[in-house]
PDB file of C-alpha atoms in Angstrom:
ATOM      1  CA  UNK A  40       0.537  -0.163   0.105  1.00  0.00           C
ATOM      2  CA  UNK A  41       1.898   3.162  -0.916  1.00  0.00           C
ATOM      3  CA  UNK A  42       1.808   6.093   1.651  1.00  0.00           C
ATOM      4  CA  UNK A  43      -0.124   9.094   1.694  1.00  0.00           C
ATOM      5  CA  UNK A  44       2.794  11.749   0.341  1.00  0.00           C
ATOM      6  CA  UNK A  45       3.107  15.081   2.909  1.00  0.00           C
ATOM      7  CA  UNK A  46       1.932  16.690  -0.390  1.00  0.00           C
ATOM      8  CA  UNK A  47      -1.480  15.332  -0.486  1.00  0.00           C
ATOM      9  CA  UNK A  48      -1.775  15.126   3.395  1.00  0.00           C
ATOM     10  CA  UNK A  49      -1.584  19.031   3.090  1.00  0.00           C
ATOM     11  CA  UNK A  50      -4.585  18.951   0.518  1.00  0.00           C
ATOM     12  CA  UNK A  51      -7.110  21.380   1.529  1.00  0.00           C
ATOM     13  CA  UNK A  52     -10.086  18.875   1.033  1.00  0.00           C
ATOM     14  CA  UNK A  53     -13.248  17.480   3.187  1.00  0.00           C
ATOM     15  CA  UNK A  54     -15.241  14.944   2.368  1.00  0.00           C
ATOM     16  CA  UNK A  55     -19.136  16.184   1.199  1.00  0.00           C
ATOM     17  CA  UNK A  56     -21.964  13.340   1.677  1.00  0.00           C
ATOM     18  CA  UNK A  57     -25.010  14.436  -0.215  1.00  0.00           C
ATOM     19  CA  UNK A  58     -26.686  14.242  -3.557  1.00  0.00           C
ATOM     20  CA  UNK A  59     -29.058  17.033  -2.833  1.00  0.00           C
ATOM     21  CA  UNK A  60     -28.554  19.232  -5.785  1.00  0.00           C
ATOM     22  CA  UNK A  61     -29.599  22.848  -4.249  1.00  0.00           C
ATOM     23  CA  UNK A  62     -26.983  21.643  -0.686  1.00  0.00           C
ATOM     24  CA  UNK A  63     -24.253  21.369  -3.844  1.00  0.00           C
ATOM     25  CA  UNK A  64     -23.983  23.935  -4.611  1.00  0.00           C
ATOM     26  CA  UNK A  65     -24.792  25.843  -1.649  1.00  0.00           C
ATOM     27  CA  UNK A  66     -21.682  24.288  -0.159  1.00  0.00           C
ATOM     28  CA  UNK A  67     -19.738  24.968  -3.426  1.00  0.00           C
ATOM     29  CA  UNK A  68     -20.321  28.372  -3.768  1.00  0.00           C
ATOM     30  CA  UNK A  69     -19.072  28.590   0.417  1.00  0.00           C
ATOM     31  CA  UNK A  70     -16.170  26.754  -0.286  1.00  0.00           C
ATOM     32  CA  UNK A  71     -13.305  28.457   0.011  1.00  0.00           C
ATOM     33  CA  UNK A  72     -10.556  28.909  -2.542  1.00  0.00           C
ATOM     34  CA  UNK A  73      -7.652  26.496  -2.104  1.00  0.00           C
ATOM     35  CA  UNK A  74     -10.772  23.754  -0.883  1.00  0.00           C
ATOM     36  CA  UNK A  75     -12.221  20.795  -2.384  1.00  0.00           C
ATOM     37  CA  UNK A  76     -15.148  18.499  -1.591  1.00  0.00           C
ATOM     38  CA  UNK A  77     -15.213  15.805  -2.040  1.00  0.00           C
ATOM     39  CA  UNK A  78     -18.653  14.736  -3.052  1.00  0.00           C
ATOM     40  CA  UNK A  79     -19.179  11.166  -2.651  1.00  0.00           C
ATOM     41  CA  UNK A  80     -22.453   8.571  -0.926  1.00  0.00           C
ATOM     42  CA  UNK A  81     -19.766   6.053  -0.769  1.00  0.00           C
ATOM     43  CA  UNK A  82     -16.700   6.276   1.936  1.00  0.00           C
ATOM     44  CA  UNK A  83     -15.271   3.328  -0.431  1.00  0.00           C
ATOM     45  CA  UNK A  84     -14.912   6.336  -3.452  1.00  0.00           C
ATOM     46  CA  UNK A  85     -12.446   7.625  -1.809  1.00  0.00           C
ATOM     47  CA  UNK A  86      -9.982   4.939  -1.608  1.00  0.00           C
ATOM     48  CA  UNK A  87      -8.950   3.156   1.316  1.00  0.00           C
ATOM     49  CA  UNK A  88      -8.799   3.582   4.539  1.00  0.00           C
ATOM     50  CA  UNK A  89      -5.397   6.357   4.366  1.00  0.00           C
ATOM     51  CA  UNK A  90      -7.195   8.068   1.494  1.00  0.00           C
ATOM     52  CA  UNK A  91      -9.705   8.917   2.906  1.00  0.00           C
ATOM     53  CA  UNK A  92      -7.022  10.569   6.695  1.00  0.00           C
ATOM     54  CA  UNK A  93      -6.595  13.008   3.109  1.00  0.00           C
ATOM     55  CA  UNK A  94      -9.211  14.796   4.320  1.00  0.00           C
ATOM     56  CA  UNK A  95      -9.761  16.786   7.238  1.00  0.00           C
ATOM     57  CA  UNK A  96     -13.777  16.815   8.244  1.00  0.00           C
ATOM     58  CA  UNK A  97     -16.419  14.790   6.474  1.00  0.00           C
ATOM     59  CA  UNK A  98     -20.094  16.286   6.352  1.00  0.00           C
ATOM     60  CA  UNK A  99     -22.701  14.506   6.078  1.00  0.00           C
ATOM     61  CA  UNK A 100     -26.760  14.808   4.809  1.00  0.00           C
ATOM     62  CA  UNK A 101     -28.904  12.226   7.199  1.00  0.00           C
ATOM     63  CA  UNK A 102     -31.485  13.009   5.051  1.00  0.00           C
ATOM     64  CA  UNK A 103     -30.795  10.520   2.343  1.00  0.00           C
ATOM     65  CA  UNK A 104     -31.403   7.295   2.811  1.00  0.00           C
ATOM     66  CA  UNK A 105     -32.427   6.476   0.273  1.00  0.00           C
ATOM     67  CA  UNK A 106     -28.468   7.186  -2.001  1.00  0.00           C
ATOM     68  CA  UNK A 107     -26.957   5.842   1.585  1.00  0.00           C
ATOM     69  CA  UNK A 108     -26.934   4.903   4.675  1.00  0.00           C
ATOM     70  CA  UNK A 109     -25.722   6.968   7.340  1.00  0.00           C
ATOM     71  CA  UNK A 110     -24.740   4.936   9.748  1.00  0.00           C
ATOM     72  CA  UNK A 111     -23.362   2.576   7.612  1.00  0.00           C
ATOM     73  CA  UNK A 112     -20.682   5.320   6.809  1.00  0.00           C
ATOM     74  CA  UNK A 113     -20.071   6.204   9.789  1.00  0.00           C
ATOM     75  CA  UNK A 114     -19.923   2.782  11.958  1.00  0.00           C
ATOM     76  CA  UNK A 115     -17.381   2.195   8.758  1.00  0.00           C
ATOM     77  CA  UNK A 116     -15.958   5.227   9.721  1.00  0.00           C
ATOM     78  CA  UNK A 117     -15.466   5.221  13.837  1.00  0.00           C
ATOM     79  CA  UNK A 118     -15.218   0.589  13.347  1.00  0.00           C
ATOM     80  CA  UNK A 119     -14.140  -0.530  10.803  1.00  0.00           C
ATOM     81  CA  UNK A 120     -11.439   2.366   9.863  1.00  0.00           C
ATOM     82  CA  UNK A 121     -11.313   3.733  13.103  1.00  0.00           C
ATOM     83  CA  UNK A 122     -10.360   7.930  11.435  1.00  0.00           C
ATOM     84  CA  UNK A 123     -11.877  10.191  13.618  1.00  0.00           C
ATOM     85  CA  UNK A 124     -11.492  13.215  11.604  1.00  0.00           C
ATOM     86  CA  UNK A 125     -14.541  15.530  12.426  1.00  0.00           C
ATOM     87  CA  UNK A 126     -18.094  14.699  11.474  1.00  0.00           C
ATOM     88  CA  UNK A 127     -20.420  16.656  11.372  1.00  0.00           C
ATOM     89  CA  UNK A 128     -24.109  16.465  10.294  1.00  0.00           C
ATOM     90  CA  UNK A 129     -27.233  18.817   9.095  1.00  0.00           C
ATOM     91  CA  UNK A 130     -30.949  16.936   8.819  1.00  0.00           C
ATOM     92  CA  UNK A 131     -32.007  14.337  10.253  1.00  0.00           C
ATOM     93  CA  UNK A 132     -34.956  13.494  12.340  1.00  0.00           C
ATOM     94  CA  UNK A 133     -34.259  12.977  16.327  1.00  0.00           C
ATOM     95  CA  UNK A 134     -34.342   9.743  16.046  1.00  0.00           C
ATOM     96  CA  UNK A 135     -30.690   9.512  13.278  1.00  0.00           C
ATOM     97  CA  UNK A 136     -29.784  12.116  14.943  1.00  0.00           C
ATOM     98  CA  UNK A 137     -29.593  10.026  18.320  1.00  0.00           C
ATOM     99  CA  UNK A 138     -27.902   7.090  16.860  1.00  0.00           C
ATOM    100  CA  UNK A 139     -25.847   8.755  15.383  1.00  0.00           C
ATOM    101  CA  UNK A 140     -24.199  10.966  17.904  1.00  0.00           C
ATOM    102  CA  UNK A 141     -23.727   6.986  20.040  1.00  0.00           C
ATOM    103  CA  UNK A 142     -22.164   5.310  16.876  1.00  0.00           C
ATOM    104  CA  UNK A 143     -19.562   8.529  16.922  1.00  0.00           C
ATOM    105  CA  UNK A 144     -20.456  10.799  14.807  1.00  0.00           C
ATOM    106  CA  UNK A 145     -19.616  14.775  16.134  1.00  0.00           C
ATOM    107  CA  UNK A 146     -22.353  17.912  15.697  1.00  0.00           C
ATOM    108  CA  UNK A 147     -25.352  17.877  13.881  1.00  0.00           C
ATOM    109  CA  UNK A 148     -27.134  21.324  12.183  1.00  0.00           C
ATOM    110  CA  UNK A 149     -29.779  21.930  10.286  1.00  0.00           C
ATOM    111  CA  UNK A 150     -29.832  22.436   6.991  1.00  0.00           C
ATOM    112  CA  UNK A 151     -29.202  25.931   7.172  1.00  0.00           C
ATOM    113  CA  UNK A 152     -26.869  25.770  10.688  1.00  0.00           C
ATOM    114  CA  UNK A 153     -24.265  23.777   8.398  1.00  0.00           C
ATOM    115  CA  UNK A 154     -23.846  26.788   5.626  1.00  0.00           C
ATOM    116  CA  UNK A 155     -23.484  29.236   8.297  1.00  0.00           C
ATOM    117  CA  UNK A 156     -21.157  26.917  10.242  1.00  0.00           C
ATOM    118  CA  UNK A 157     -18.862  25.876   7.484  1.00  0.00           C
ATOM    119  CA  UNK A 158     -16.735  29.203   6.754  1.00  0.00           C
ATOM    120  CA  UNK A 159     -16.060  28.645  10.944  1.00  0.00           C
ATOM    121  CA  UNK A 160     -14.750  24.975  10.504  1.00  0.00           C
ATOM    122  CA  UNK A 161     -12.436  26.223   6.891  1.00  0.00           C
ATOM    123  CA  UNK A 162     -11.006  28.634   8.784  1.00  0.00           C
ATOM    124  CA  UNK A 163     -10.802  25.651  11.644  1.00  0.00           C
ATOM    125  CA  UNK A 164      -9.252  23.172   9.711  1.00  0.00           C
ATOM    126  CA  UNK A 165      -6.741  25.417   7.190  1.00  0.00           C
ATOM    127  CA  UNK A 166      -3.677  24.793   9.449  1.00  0.00           C
ATOM    128  CA  UNK A 167      -0.836  23.259   7.723  1.00  0.00           C
ATOM    129  CA  UNK A 168      -0.019  27.083   5.689  1.00  0.00           C
TER     130      UNK A 168
END
């Protein structure tokens, strides 16, 4: 297995899991220059666990049961890969949020709150300048 390079690790990218076209457009508009949103509906599309680690955080839409199972995603991330990158969730009802909380997702927001918080996350995770 090839090791990620320092250059690859220093790139500013985040994982975005949603198929909501309106939200995708809004995320893209808020993503600053120098950052890349990697849009997937399956963690396996990113590659092995060390490829997932190249992302600074994960943003997940909890209303996407037709595209992916949020609980499966968090279980794979935390249990199988044992990766502790921040996981920020938006949408969903109280039941799925509680289940995600138990599975070790980090923070939960409404759709609008997520968009308000996103610039703060870019600032917080911009290390490596």
